[in-house]
Rosetta silent file (secondary structure, phi, psi, omega in degrees, C-alpha in Angstrom):
SEQUENCE: XXXXXXXXXXXXXXXXXXXXXXXXXXXXXXXXXXXXXXXXXXXXXXXXXXXXXXXXXXXXXXXXXXXXXXXXXXXXXXXXXXXXXXXXXXXXXXXXXXXXXXXXXXXXXXXXXXXXXXXXXXXXXXXXXXXXXXXXXXXXXXXXXXXXXXXXXXXXXXXXXXXXXXXXXXXXXXXXXXXXXXXXXXXXXXXXXXXXXXXXXXXXXXXXXXXXXXXXXXXXXXXXXXXXXXXXXXXXXXXXXXXXXXXXXXXXXXXXXXXXXXXXXXXXXXXXXXXXXXXXXXXXXXXXXXXXXXXXXXXXXXXXXXXXXXXXXXXXXXXXXXXXXXXXXXXXXXXXXXXXXXX
SCORE:     score description
SCORE:     0.000 S_00000001
   1 L     0.000  164.859 -179.736  214.111   49.417  148.231 S_00000001
   2 E  -100.678  145.838  171.554  212.346   46.173  149.235 S_00000001
   3 E  -146.730  149.887  178.723  208.681   45.358  148.878 S_00000001
   4 E   -96.168  116.895 -174.135  206.600   42.218  149.436 S_00000001
   5 E  -113.399  129.720  172.941  204.648   41.413  146.270 S_00000001
   6 E   -90.485  108.370 -177.199  201.796   38.932  145.969 S_00000001
   7 E   -85.068  -28.781  179.322  202.188   37.542  142.433 S_00000001
   8 E  -165.623  163.294  178.808  199.380   34.995  142.723 S_00000001
   9 L   -50.057  125.641  179.245  197.431   33.346  145.547 S_00000001
  10 L    81.522   -0.860 -176.200  199.994   31.814  147.904 S_00000001
  11 E  -119.263   86.379  177.882  202.951   33.314  146.027 S_00000001
  12 E  -112.416  131.924 -177.983  204.406   36.266  147.934 S_00000001
  13 E  -138.620  152.407  174.124  208.019   37.309  147.386 S_00000001
  14 E   -85.346  129.553  178.164  210.385   40.097  148.373 S_00000001
  15 E  -128.041  160.115  177.181  211.590   42.112  145.371 S_00000001
  16 E  -104.180  130.876  178.738  213.910   45.091  144.907 S_00000001
  17 L  -139.461  170.078  176.727  212.585   48.224  143.167 S_00000001
  18 L   -74.504  147.021  176.073  213.513   51.893  142.914 S_00000001
  19 L   -70.440  132.866 -178.099  212.358   54.220  145.670 S_00000001
  20 L   -76.694  168.309  179.447  209.445   56.381  144.443 S_00000001
  21 L  -123.195  132.360 -178.863  209.323   60.180  144.447 S_00000001
  22 L   -73.739  143.231  175.721  206.324   62.188  145.707 S_00000001
  23 L   -96.454 -171.115  178.515  204.528   64.519  143.330 S_00000001
  24 L   -57.091  132.288  179.180  202.567   67.695  144.127 S_00000001
  25 L    76.831    7.213 -177.454  200.331   67.209  147.143 S_00000001
  26 E  -116.737  163.376  174.921  201.981   63.896  147.980 S_00000001
  27 E  -130.696  153.183  171.657  204.372   62.602  150.615 S_00000001
  28 E  -101.069  118.190 -178.766  206.901   59.796  150.683 S_00000001
  29 E  -102.250  126.869  170.315  206.345   57.708  153.802 S_00000001
  30 E   -83.389  108.859 -174.722  209.077   55.496  155.201 S_00000001
  31 E   -72.871  133.880 -178.374  206.960   52.594  156.409 S_00000001
  32 E  -117.551  -30.046 -177.717  207.840   51.336  159.888 S_00000001
  33 E  -149.776  133.737 -179.822  204.996   49.037  160.994 S_00000001
  34 E  -134.189  123.144  175.865  202.260   47.159  159.100 S_00000001
  35 E   -84.792  147.903  177.006  199.523   45.058  160.681 S_00000001
  36 E  -100.560  116.220 -177.657  198.208   41.940  158.949 S_00000001
  37 L   -95.428  162.560  177.503  194.416   41.988  158.750 S_00000001
  38 H   -60.298  -33.572  178.819  192.048   39.115  158.017 S_00000001
  39 H   -66.784  -33.804  175.243  191.286   40.714  154.652 S_00000001
  40 H   -60.712  -38.519  179.857  194.998   40.549  153.772 S_00000001
  41 H   -67.851  -37.362  173.603  194.851   36.822  154.436 S_00000001
  42 H   -55.184  -48.032 -179.403  191.825   36.543  152.116 S_00000001
  43 H   -62.236  -43.654 -178.664  193.915   38.116  149.336 S_00000001
  44 H   -61.276  -43.171 -174.857  196.886   35.857  150.034 S_00000001
  45 H   -79.103  -39.752 -168.514  194.844   32.672  149.961 S_00000001
  46 H  -118.321  -16.627 -176.642  192.296   33.401  147.245 S_00000001
  47 L    67.787   21.393 -179.358  193.391   36.466  145.297 S_00000001
  48 E  -164.418  156.224  166.208  189.912   37.902  145.738 S_00000001
  49 E  -135.446  112.227 -177.217  187.347   39.212  148.191 S_00000001
  50 L    60.728 -127.038 -177.209  183.816   38.839  146.905 S_00000001
  51 L   -87.130   -5.539  179.170  183.559   40.330  143.429 S_00000001
  52 E   -89.366  120.012 -172.010  186.903   42.156  143.665 S_00000001
  53 E  -121.631  137.118  176.057  189.570   40.012  142.009 S_00000001
  54 L   -74.954  122.379 -178.331  193.319   40.418  141.852 S_00000001
  55 L  -115.305   -5.570  177.095  194.357   40.548  138.176 S_00000001
  56 L  -150.361  166.608 -179.798  197.986   41.632  138.529 S_00000001
  57 L   -52.449  144.707 -171.476  200.699   41.496  141.224 S_00000001
  58 E  -138.711  140.296  171.174  199.660   43.310  144.389 S_00000001
  59 L   -98.347  125.198 -178.523  201.317   44.705  147.512 S_00000001
  60 L   -88.601  175.552  174.313  199.160   44.077  150.586 S_00000001
  61 L   108.613  113.432  178.028  198.877   46.016  153.833 S_00000001
  62 L  -130.081   -1.245  174.731  196.486   48.765  154.938 S_00000001
  63 E  -106.322  101.865 -171.569  197.164   49.050  158.673 S_00000001
  64 E  -156.552  162.679  177.444  200.367   51.045  158.830 S_00000001
  65 E  -149.746  160.888 -178.972  202.363   53.954  160.157 S_00000001
  66 E  -169.533 -158.403 -176.637  205.698   55.525  159.368 S_00000001
  67 E  -125.997  135.584  178.505  207.865   58.599  159.098 S_00000001
  68 E   -67.139  121.428  179.830  207.684   61.311  156.453 S_00000001
  69 E   -96.481  -39.307  179.205  210.801   60.981  154.289 S_00000001
  70 E  -148.008  157.364  173.804  210.022   63.595  151.617 S_00000001
  71 E  -126.114  146.037  177.219  207.199   65.979  150.721 S_00000001
  72 L   -85.810  177.501 -178.942  206.036   67.056  147.293 S_00000001
  73 L   -59.671  137.444  175.361  205.280   70.557  146.111 S_00000001
  74 L    85.134   -2.281 -178.199  202.548   72.360  147.996 S_00000001
  75 L   -83.755  123.619 -179.147  202.549   70.087  151.066 S_00000001
  76 L  -126.188  -11.504 -175.138  202.338   72.078  154.300 S_00000001
  77 L   -81.079  -18.916  177.431  200.579   69.805  156.815 S_00000001
  78 L  -141.515  165.537  178.914  203.632   67.590  157.436 S_00000001
  79 L  -140.744  163.148  178.586  207.403   67.771  157.024 S_00000001
  80 L   -54.514  136.199 -178.830  210.268   65.259  156.802 S_00000001
  81 L    98.503  -16.197  179.046  210.800   63.499  160.096 S_00000001
  82 L   -69.065  139.617  174.608  207.174   63.666  161.223 S_00000001
  83 E   -89.897  131.772 -172.241  205.694   60.446  162.584 S_00000001
  84 E  -138.207  150.022  162.653  202.340   59.732  161.000 S_00000001
  85 E   -96.495  158.283 -173.263  199.345   57.437  160.877 S_00000001
  86 E  -129.001  131.928  171.419  197.824   56.946  157.450 S_00000001
  87 L   -79.620  117.710 -174.062  194.235   56.807  156.241 S_00000001
  88 L   -80.632  -13.791 -179.278  194.246   53.876  153.787 S_00000001
  89 E   -93.105  136.871 -178.558  191.064   54.828  151.918 S_00000001
  90 E  -119.076   93.547  175.889  191.293   57.354  149.080 S_00000001
  91 L   -72.181  160.850  177.896  187.912   58.921  148.234 S_00000001
  92 L   -80.982  -21.655 -178.130  187.552   60.910  145.027 S_00000001
  93 L    61.290   18.390 -177.327  185.986   63.859  146.913 S_00000001
  94 L  -126.905  -27.560 -173.429  183.986   64.594  143.738 S_00000001
  95 L   -76.420  175.654 -178.623  181.088   62.102  143.453 S_00000001
  96 H   -64.196  -35.356  178.918  177.601   62.462  144.926 S_00000001
  97 H   -66.149  -44.011  177.320  178.449   60.243  147.897 S_00000001
  98 H   -62.639  -39.805  179.412  181.486   62.328  148.792 S_00000001
  99 H   -61.973  -29.217  178.884  179.398   65.495  148.421 S_00000001
 100 L   -88.220    1.834 -179.808  176.996   64.056  151.017 S_00000001
 101 L    85.795    3.711 -178.503  179.900   63.274  153.380 S_00000001
 102 L   -92.019   61.064 -172.405  179.636   59.523  152.790 S_00000001
 103 H   -68.013  -22.622  179.821  183.289   59.203  151.831 S_00000001
 104 H   -73.620  -15.183  175.158  183.543   55.573  152.939 S_00000001
 105 H  -119.990   31.807  171.988  181.118   54.617  150.159 S_00000001
 106 L   -49.939  138.523 -177.890  182.603   56.933  147.544 S_00000001
 107 L   -68.847  -20.543 -175.853  181.728   55.613  144.089 S_00000001
 108 L  -120.868   24.635 -172.511  185.359   55.837  142.989 S_00000001
 109 L   -65.193  143.718  171.717  187.118   54.935  146.219 S_00000001
 110 E  -115.639  149.565 -177.737  190.536   53.316  146.220 S_00000001
 111 E  -136.586  130.906 -176.774  191.844   51.358  149.186 S_00000001
 112 L   -56.090  127.031  178.483  195.401   50.594  150.101 S_00000001
 113 L    81.174   13.584  177.213  196.253   46.937  149.496 S_00000001
 114 E  -127.438  129.546 -176.751  193.125   46.286  147.430 S_00000001
 115 L   -49.630  134.885    7.232  193.292   46.005  143.625 S_00000001
 116 L   -99.288   17.705 -172.091  194.313   48.106  141.829 S_00000001
 117 E  -100.139  119.875  179.909  195.966   50.083  144.674 S_00000001
 118 L   -69.138  152.571 -177.426  199.185   48.750  146.209 S_00000001
 119 L  -102.348 -154.966 -163.584  199.565   48.630  149.966 S_00000001
 120 L  -103.837    4.294 -179.409  202.195   49.249  152.611 S_00000001
 121 L   -79.128   68.342 -179.166  204.315   46.087  152.813 S_00000001
 122 E  -161.243  167.719 -174.845  207.348   47.914  151.459 S_00000001
 123 L   -75.410  -34.735  179.486  210.041   50.226  152.719 S_00000001
 124 E  -139.798  148.058  173.626  208.681   53.430  151.154 S_00000001
 125 E  -150.055  149.100  176.052  205.403   54.471  149.559 S_00000001
 126 E   -92.214  136.969  179.550  203.885   57.642  148.113 S_00000001
 127 E  -145.984  161.546  178.640  200.515   58.747  149.493 S_00000001
 128 E   -66.737  132.888 -177.292  198.288   61.806  149.434 S_00000001
 129 H   -61.339  -34.597 -177.686  199.432   64.334  152.032 S_00000001
 130 H   -70.817   -6.488 -179.373  195.858   65.072  153.130 S_00000001
 131 H  -106.970   16.060  173.682  195.488   61.430  154.179 S_00000001
 132 E  -116.681  147.476 -177.484  198.294   61.365  156.752 S_00000001
 133 E  -130.971  136.500  174.046  197.938   62.508  160.363 S_00000001
 134 E   -57.801  144.620  169.657  200.536   63.450  162.961 S_00000001
 135 L  -116.898  142.945 -179.434  200.797   61.105  165.917 S_00000001
 136 L   -68.579  159.983 -178.682  201.886   62.351  169.352 S_00000001
 137 L   -60.964  -25.626 -178.696  205.225   61.311  170.830 S_00000001
 138 L   -73.815  -11.112 -178.131  203.396   59.181  173.411 S_00000001
 139 L  -102.747  123.766  178.731  202.079   56.896  170.641 S_00000001
 140 L   -75.246  162.667  178.620  204.450   54.265  169.265 S_00000001
 141 H   -67.237  -31.146  175.733  204.579   53.465  165.566 S_00000001
 142 H   -66.023  -42.926  176.377  203.230   49.969  166.307 S_00000001
 143 H   -62.115  -41.166 -179.475  200.260   51.501  168.099 S_00000001
 144 H   -61.657  -33.148  176.863  199.782   53.902  165.204 S_00000001
 145 H   -66.166  -24.620  179.118  199.531   50.942  162.829 S_00000001
 146 L   -87.251    0.413  177.793  196.608   49.724  164.959 S_00000001
 147 H   -67.497  -26.485  179.035  194.763   53.008  164.508 S_00000001
 148 H   -65.191  -52.129  175.935  193.111   51.670  161.358 S_00000001
 149 H   -63.857  -32.826  176.980  191.183   48.878  163.139 S_00000001
 150 H   -63.249  -42.623  179.576  190.494   51.272  166.015 S_00000001
 151 H   -62.270  -35.457  176.044  189.005   53.800  163.577 S_00000001
 152 H   -65.305  -43.433  178.909  186.758   51.056  162.180 S_00000001
 153 H   -63.014  -40.935  178.630  185.622   50.188  165.712 S_00000001
 154 H   -63.133  -41.504  179.409  184.909   53.832  166.511 S_00000001
 155 H   -68.001  -38.641  177.607  182.835   54.168  163.344 S_00000001
 156 H   -57.266  -42.498  178.947  180.920   50.956  164.099 S_00000001
 157 H   -66.740  -37.917  176.621  179.876   52.432  167.428 S_00000001
 158 H   -58.411  -36.542 -179.427  178.835   55.670  165.727 S_00000001
 159 H   -64.704  -23.938 -175.349  176.450   53.618  163.558 S_00000001
 160 H  -107.257   -1.296 -176.719  174.712   52.334  166.702 S_00000001
 161 L   -67.699  152.520    6.723  174.718   55.463  168.847 S_00000001
 162 L   -82.625  143.297 -179.430  173.431   56.538  171.258 S_00000001
 163 L  -107.847   -2.361 -175.067  174.831   53.712  173.410 S_00000001
 164 L   -50.335  116.901  175.815  174.603   55.405  176.810 S_00000001
 165 L    76.843   -2.075 -176.297  173.552   52.762  179.331 S_00000001
 166 L   -84.260  148.356  175.962  172.670   50.171  176.688 S_00000001
 167 L   -79.553  138.990 -171.281  173.691   46.527  176.886 S_00000001
 168 E  -132.224  136.322  171.582  176.124   45.548  174.135 S_00000001
 169 E  -114.264  140.569  175.784  177.312   42.289  172.626 S_00000001
 170 E  -126.089  116.004 -176.948  180.460   41.947  170.517 S_00000001
 171 E  -102.571  103.245 -175.672  180.794   38.701  168.575 S_00000001
 172 L   113.992  116.178 -175.039  184.442   38.206  167.659 S_00000001
 173 L  -110.919   42.476  169.325  187.371   39.482  169.739 S_00000001
 174 L   -80.605 -165.560 -177.013  189.882   40.254  167.019 S_00000001
 175 H   -62.687  -37.990  178.263  191.305   43.745  166.603 S_00000001
 176 H   -68.288  -48.081 -179.987  188.042   45.093  165.170 S_00000001
 177 H   -59.949  -42.936  179.819  185.879   43.490  167.862 S_00000001
 178 H   -68.414  -32.151  175.712  188.148   44.699  170.659 S_00000001
 179 H   -68.241  -40.122  175.816  188.142   48.179  169.133 S_00000001
 180 H   -61.474  -45.892  179.048  184.329   48.135  169.082 S_00000001
 181 H   -55.172  -49.888 -176.356  184.309   47.024  172.711 S_00000001
 182 H   -68.585  -38.461  178.242  186.578   49.849  173.803 S_00000001
 183 H   -66.327  -35.946  177.927  184.779   52.478  171.721 S_00000001
 184 H   -66.464  -38.382  177.296  181.452   51.327  173.177 S_00000001
 185 H   -64.515  -42.407  177.460  182.841   51.691  176.696 S_00000001
 186 H   -61.476  -35.219 -179.372  184.021   55.215  175.867 S_00000001
 187 L   -76.091   -1.760  175.015  180.514   55.956  174.558 S_00000001
 188 L    86.245   26.877 -179.968  179.087   55.052  177.975 S_00000001
 189 L   -65.650  167.862  176.696  177.424   51.735  177.205 S_00000001
 190 L   -86.738 -133.935 -177.106  176.087   49.487  179.932 S_00000001
 191 L   -67.341  145.554 -177.451  176.996   45.826  180.404 S_00000001
 192 E  -124.290  139.747  177.394  179.117   44.234  177.689 S_00000001
 193 E  -124.658  134.660 -179.931  179.321   40.662  176.480 S_00000001
 194 E  -128.448  137.588  175.469  182.060   39.361  174.164 S_00000001
 195 E  -121.723  152.659  173.326  182.320   36.005  172.404 S_00000001
 196 E  -167.875  173.527  177.894  185.157   34.293  170.568 S_00000001
 197 L  -102.942   -8.424 -174.818  186.611   30.820  170.076 S_00000001
 198 L  -109.101  121.064 -173.267  190.133   31.672  171.253 S_00000001
 199 H   -61.889  -36.823 -179.727  190.686   31.802  175.015 S_00000001
 200 H   -62.896  -35.491  179.541  193.549   34.309  174.793 S_00000001
 201 H   -70.828  -38.114  177.591  191.294   36.762  172.981 S_00000001
 202 H   -66.119  -37.499  177.792  188.549   36.379  175.554 S_00000001
 203 H   -63.607  -41.052  178.722  191.072   37.015  178.329 S_00000001
 204 H   -67.174  -38.375  177.475  192.170   40.206  176.575 S_00000001
 205 H   -59.425  -40.778  176.818  188.546   41.266  176.125 S_00000001
 206 H   -61.961  -43.736  179.967  188.074   40.968  179.895 S_00000001
 207 H   -62.005  -33.914 -176.898  191.193   43.048  180.441 S_00000001
 208 L   -90.427    5.918  170.683  189.868   45.717  178.081 S_00000001
 209 L   121.258   -1.168  178.298  186.527   46.020  179.832 S_00000001
 210 L   -65.023  134.274  178.487  184.176   43.191  178.857 S_00000001
 211 L   -75.956  -40.622  177.694  181.849   42.372  181.731 S_00000001
 212 E  -139.595  148.831  177.209  181.301   38.790  180.603 S_00000001
 213 E  -131.853  151.084  179.636  182.877   36.575  177.956 S_00000001
 214 E  -141.288  148.197  165.539  181.780   33.309  176.405 S_00000001
 215 E   -64.408  133.408 -175.475  183.102   30.739  174.017 S_00000001
 216 L   -62.388  -21.832  179.988  181.119   31.346  170.831 S_00000001
 217 L   -97.834    9.118  179.704  180.164   27.658  170.694 S_00000001
 218 L   -61.866  121.911 -177.815  178.925   27.524  174.304 S_00000001
 219 L   -64.598  -20.912 -178.351  175.609   25.675  174.218 S_00000001
 220 L   -94.354    6.880 -173.509  174.349   27.826  177.090 S_00000001
 221 H   -59.032  -46.953 -178.134  175.125   31.133  175.359 S_00000001
 222 H   -60.508  -47.255  179.570  171.526   31.923  174.428 S_00000001
 223 H   -67.312  -31.965  178.823  170.151   31.210  177.898 S_00000001
 224 H   -66.384  -39.734  177.651  173.042   33.128  179.463 S_00000001
 225 H   -62.634  -42.721  178.353  172.169   36.221  177.422 S_00000001
 226 H   -61.791  -42.333  179.938  168.564   35.985  178.583 S_00000001
 227 H   -64.521  -43.515 -178.199  169.688   35.642  182.180 S_00000001
 228 H   -64.773  -29.803 -175.085  172.084   38.579  181.914 S_00000001
 229 L  -108.787   12.771  179.932  169.405   40.826  180.419 S_00000001
 230 L    64.229   30.478  179.137  166.422   39.682  182.456 S_00000001
 231 L    83.160   -2.797 -174.669  164.955   37.983  179.391 S_00000001
 232 L   -78.137  -39.294 -172.593  164.981   41.243  177.420 S_00000001
 233 L    98.558  159.658 -179.590  167.903   40.595  175.069 S_00000001
 234 E   -71.664  146.053  179.544  170.853   42.829  174.274 S_00000001
 235 E   -71.663  -41.474 -177.054  170.157   46.339  173.048 S_00000001
 236 E  -138.893  136.130  175.354  172.922   46.330  170.440 S_00000001
 237 E  -127.923  129.649  176.119  175.003   43.492  168.972 S_00000001
 238 E  -105.918  124.790  176.022  178.087   43.969  166.835 S_00000001
 239 E   -97.424  120.923 -175.209  179.157   41.053  164.635 S_00000001
 240 L  -134.153   25.965 -177.255  182.907   41.183  164.043 S_00000001
 241 L  -109.629  -24.536 -175.742  183.894   37.624  163.223 S_00000001
 242 L    79.741   10.155 -179.579  182.813   37.118  159.605 S_00000001
 243 L  -102.769  133.130 -179.638  181.121   33.856  160.555 S_00000001
 244 H   -64.303  -29.948  175.334  177.525   33.223  159.521 S_00000001
 245 H   -60.450  -39.343 -179.856  176.894   31.402  162.802 S_00000001
 246 H   -69.196  -35.671  178.846  177.756   34.629  164.591 S_00000001
 247 H   -65.369  -37.945  175.926  175.424   36.647  162.366 S_00000001
 248 H   -67.745  -42.104  177.264  172.593   34.302  163.267 S_00000001
 249 H   -58.645  -39.315 -177.217  173.544   34.519  166.940 S_00000001
 250 H   -58.987  -45.922 -177.624  173.444   38.309  166.717 S_00000001
 251 H   -74.010  -21.959  176.449  169.787   38.446  165.645 S_00000001
 252 H   -78.554  -33.704 -176.868  168.880   35.857  168.271 S_00000001
 253 H   -78.733  -30.834 -172.107  170.642   37.732  171.101 S_00000001
 254 E   -77.390  150.534 -179.483  169.346   41.225  170.351 S_00000001
 255 E   -74.560  162.201  172.427  166.070   42.497  171.796 S_00000001
 256 E   -57.338  135.487 -178.234  163.023   43.343  169.654 S_00000001
 257 E    77.716    6.304 -177.599  163.613   46.719  168.029 S_00000001
 258 E   -81.540 -178.284 -176.445  167.331   46.413  168.700 S_00000001
 259 E  -117.525  132.818  172.552  170.317   47.179  166.491 S_00000001
 260 E  -119.969  125.507  175.857  172.669   44.704  164.822 S_00000001
 261 E  -110.592  118.394 -178.112  175.820   46.014  163.156 S_00000001
 262 E   -99.601  118.648 -176.793  177.472   43.491  160.834 S_00000001
 263 L  -119.633  -18.310 -177.570  181.160   44.118  160.307 S_00000001
 264 L   -72.577  156.428  177.773  182.751   40.756  159.535 S_00000001
 265 L  -104.561  105.626 -179.130  183.669   39.642  156.005 S_00000001
 266 L   -64.425  138.233 -177.379  182.156   36.185  155.335 S_00000001
 267 L   -60.806  -37.321 -177.566  184.562   33.858  153.591 S_00000001
 268 L   -93.959    9.855  176.497  181.912   32.732  151.093 S_00000001
 269 L    61.996   29.912  177.500  180.604   36.297  150.515 S_00000001
 270 L  -132.030  139.141  173.561  177.156   35.368  151.842 S_00000001
 271 L  -109.444  120.479 -177.397  175.246   36.569  154.915 S_00000001
 272 L  -119.072  116.214  175.501  172.714   33.997  156.151 S_00000001
 273 L  -136.974  162.287  177.062  170.208   34.849  158.870 S_00000001
 274 L   -79.020  110.332 -177.494  166.684   33.762  159.732 S_00000001
 275 H   -62.025  -33.498 -177.416  164.485   36.369  158.104 S_00000001
 276 H   -63.526  -39.394  179.507  161.523   35.438  160.316 S_00000001
 277 H   -67.947  -47.871 -179.285  163.413   36.323  163.491 S_00000001
 278 H   -60.866  -40.260 -179.478  164.749   39.594  162.112 S_00000001
 279 H   -70.172  -45.621 -178.024  161.317   40.533  160.788 S_00000001
 280 H   -61.911  -34.859  178.476  159.421   39.537  163.920 S_00000001
 281 L   -85.481   -6.803 -177.333  161.776   41.611  166.036 S_00000001
 282 L    51.191   53.084 -175.108  161.694   44.523  163.549 S_00000001
 283 L   -75.540  151.719  171.502  165.465   44.752  163.821 S_00000001
 284 E  -100.775  104.261 -177.360  167.599   47.582  162.554 S_00000001
 285 E  -105.848  123.672 -176.663  170.441   45.792  160.740 S_00000001
 286 E  -121.406  143.027  178.449  173.339   47.917  159.568 S_00000001
 287 E  -101.593  131.485 -179.436  176.356   46.990  157.474 S_00000001
 288 L   -90.033  126.083  177.042  179.732   48.415  158.463 S_00000001
 289 L  -118.317   95.084  177.015  181.886   49.737  155.624 S_00000001
 290 L    51.630 -136.563 -179.619  185.386   50.482  156.889 S_00000001
 291 L  -127.582  168.288 -179.474  185.599   53.825  158.735 S_00000001
 292 L  -144.881  103.917  176.634  184.449   57.376  158.065 S_00000001
 293 L    56.541   37.062 -179.330  186.356   60.398  159.371 S_00000001
 294 L  -116.283    5.705  179.789  187.313   58.617  162.603 S_00000001
 295 H   -66.351  -47.258 -179.340  191.121   58.493  162.342 S_00000001
 296 H   -61.393  -43.094  178.600  191.673   61.813  164.141 S_00000001
 297 H   -62.095  -38.073  179.073  189.237   60.866  166.880 S_00000001
 298 H   -65.956  -39.625  176.092  191.010   57.530  167.280 S_00000001
 299 H   -60.856  -41.912  179.362  194.367   59.284  167.639 S_00000001
 300 H   -63.305  -41.473  178.883  192.840   61.463  170.370 S_00000001
 301 H   -61.820  -39.738 -179.848  191.496   58.399  172.205 S_00000001
 302 H   -70.473  -43.259  178.538  194.931   56.813  172.083 S_00000001
 303 H   -59.711  -40.582 -176.769  196.686   60.014  173.145 S_00000001
 304 L   -85.071    4.749  177.209  194.322   60.407  176.093 S_00000001
 305 L    58.781   34.794  175.848  194.831   56.748  177.089 S_00000001
 306 L   -87.945  -13.635  177.584  191.127   55.988  176.835 S_00000001
 307 L  -137.533  161.454  178.609  191.865   52.891  174.734 S_00000001
 308 L  -126.530  113.499  174.650  194.620   50.297  174.530 S_00000001
 309 L  -111.528  -11.899  178.187  195.728   49.020  171.119 S_00000001
 310 H   -59.912  -32.899 -177.632  199.277   48.044  172.085 S_00000001
 311 H   -71.637  -12.369  176.822  197.859   44.805  173.506 S_00000001
 312 H   -68.425  -32.357 -172.374  196.577   43.824  170.044 S_00000001
 313 E   -80.606  108.440 -177.581  200.129   43.242  168.824 S_00000001
 314 E  -106.834  -21.748 -177.190  201.132   39.715  169.796 S_00000001
 315 E  -141.896  145.642  179.517  203.765   38.860  167.180 S_00000001
 316 E  -133.639  140.242  178.599  206.360   40.842  165.207 S_00000001
 317 E  -138.886  149.177  171.686  208.385   39.901  162.113 S_00000001
 318 E   -76.203  164.448 -177.881  210.827   41.742  159.850 S_00000001
 319 H   -57.832  -36.302 -179.250  209.883   42.315  156.216 S_00000001
 320 H   -63.719  -17.889  179.524  212.182   39.519  155.074 S_00000001
 321 H  -110.420   31.898 -175.535  210.023   37.069  157.054 S_00000001
 322 H   -63.678  -33.864  179.163  206.685   38.340  155.724 S_00000001
 323 H   -65.194  -42.658  177.128  205.599   34.887  154.507 S_00000001
 324 H   -65.033  -37.724  178.050  206.114   33.466  157.999 S_00000001
 325 H   -60.062  -44.128  178.794  204.269   36.462  159.429 S_00000001
 326 H   -65.351  -37.419  179.201  201.241   35.703  157.245 S_00000001
 327 H   -65.135  -40.564  176.924  201.328   32.044  158.224 S_00000001
 328 H   -63.268  -42.729  178.927  201.284   32.981  161.907 S_00000001
 329 H   -65.821  -40.574 -177.853  198.372   35.340  161.304 S_00000001
 330 H   -65.725  -44.269 -175.759  196.490   32.760  159.229 S_00000001
 331 H   -88.795   -7.735 -176.570  196.859   29.913  161.719 S_00000001
 332 L    56.147   38.043 -178.740  196.602   32.169  164.791 S_00000001
 333 H   -55.395  136.359  177.206  199.696   30.414  166.050 S_00000001
 334 H    53.409   38.077  177.458  200.417   30.849  169.761 S_00000001
 335 H    72.066   26.167 -176.936  197.284   32.919  170.233 S_00000001
 336 L   -57.458  129.946  174.216  198.208   35.433  167.528 S_00000001
 337 L  -105.965  -69.110  172.846  195.856   38.415  167.462 S_00000001
 338 E  -121.645  122.628  174.282  197.609   41.030  165.340 S_00000001
 339 E   -93.619  129.846 -179.443  200.860   40.184  163.623 S_00000001
 340 E  -114.890  132.091  173.753  202.923   43.254  162.772 S_00000001
 341 E   -93.299  119.979 -179.909  205.615   43.440  160.125 S_00000001
 342 E   -94.755  132.058 -175.100  208.358   45.802  161.262 S_00000001
 343 L  -122.205    0.000    0.000  210.254   47.562  158.496 S_00000001
């Protein structure tokens, strides 16, 4: 079978290997669609994210869906031929954090496409059966690959709930930001504001329910927020761009006593905000760590047509053109939002 292997920063190649076999409690997934996330691009360019460093060849890809090809002994929740979405995080289910239900911050967690755990940019992969979920016939495999960012967005909103009637800002209109926007609308939020630097993304945000959108560098953004909120400030602001300018904007836009949820991954691994503003406003600042038990809920939202993730997918490439796919995602060529590798 074929797999795309990152041997070193900037050096990704297609190689041929033997197809794996699932063991007890495992399934063999025939991968059909893999989304390229900003974190994948970090790995490609730098071979690291923060303190986590790539020390051996790595297969990227954690947004994916496929078809069950084989099941190992004892597997009863799925069978060959089933179409599935996959939870990319593997908690140990044994540590104190897992015992408290905080599986997203498991002390021994492994994550697909993050050292030392290989990801989904390959034709087949073995995964734990308990971490795959059936998808309904109405959901395409490309949409199912977008369930991972949707699940992150749903969890981000959970961190800020209750949102009923509250004004919400989303800074960054990538797949995570748009997922937050849609999850916030489902949660019954009030007026929504979205910022980004790419006009195509702002147009999509409007289509998906944003009441107002702004270029993130608009000099009038601060005064516009005051006008929109009667001088009060936004109740909740989600930062989903990974830019320190946006993190500073978030604490400036939010009202005193408001909530800021930081979800972006800063390129330099530093978060810089004005402590005096955050302190004076007595802000509740929360850090988003992936998702937590929100994959099933995300599937239900998609099944019930309460959210749209198909519109995230702007470009598609076959596995043999994975390097070109990453370049399109990196440069955001032609308004690229989510590039999907079809296998």
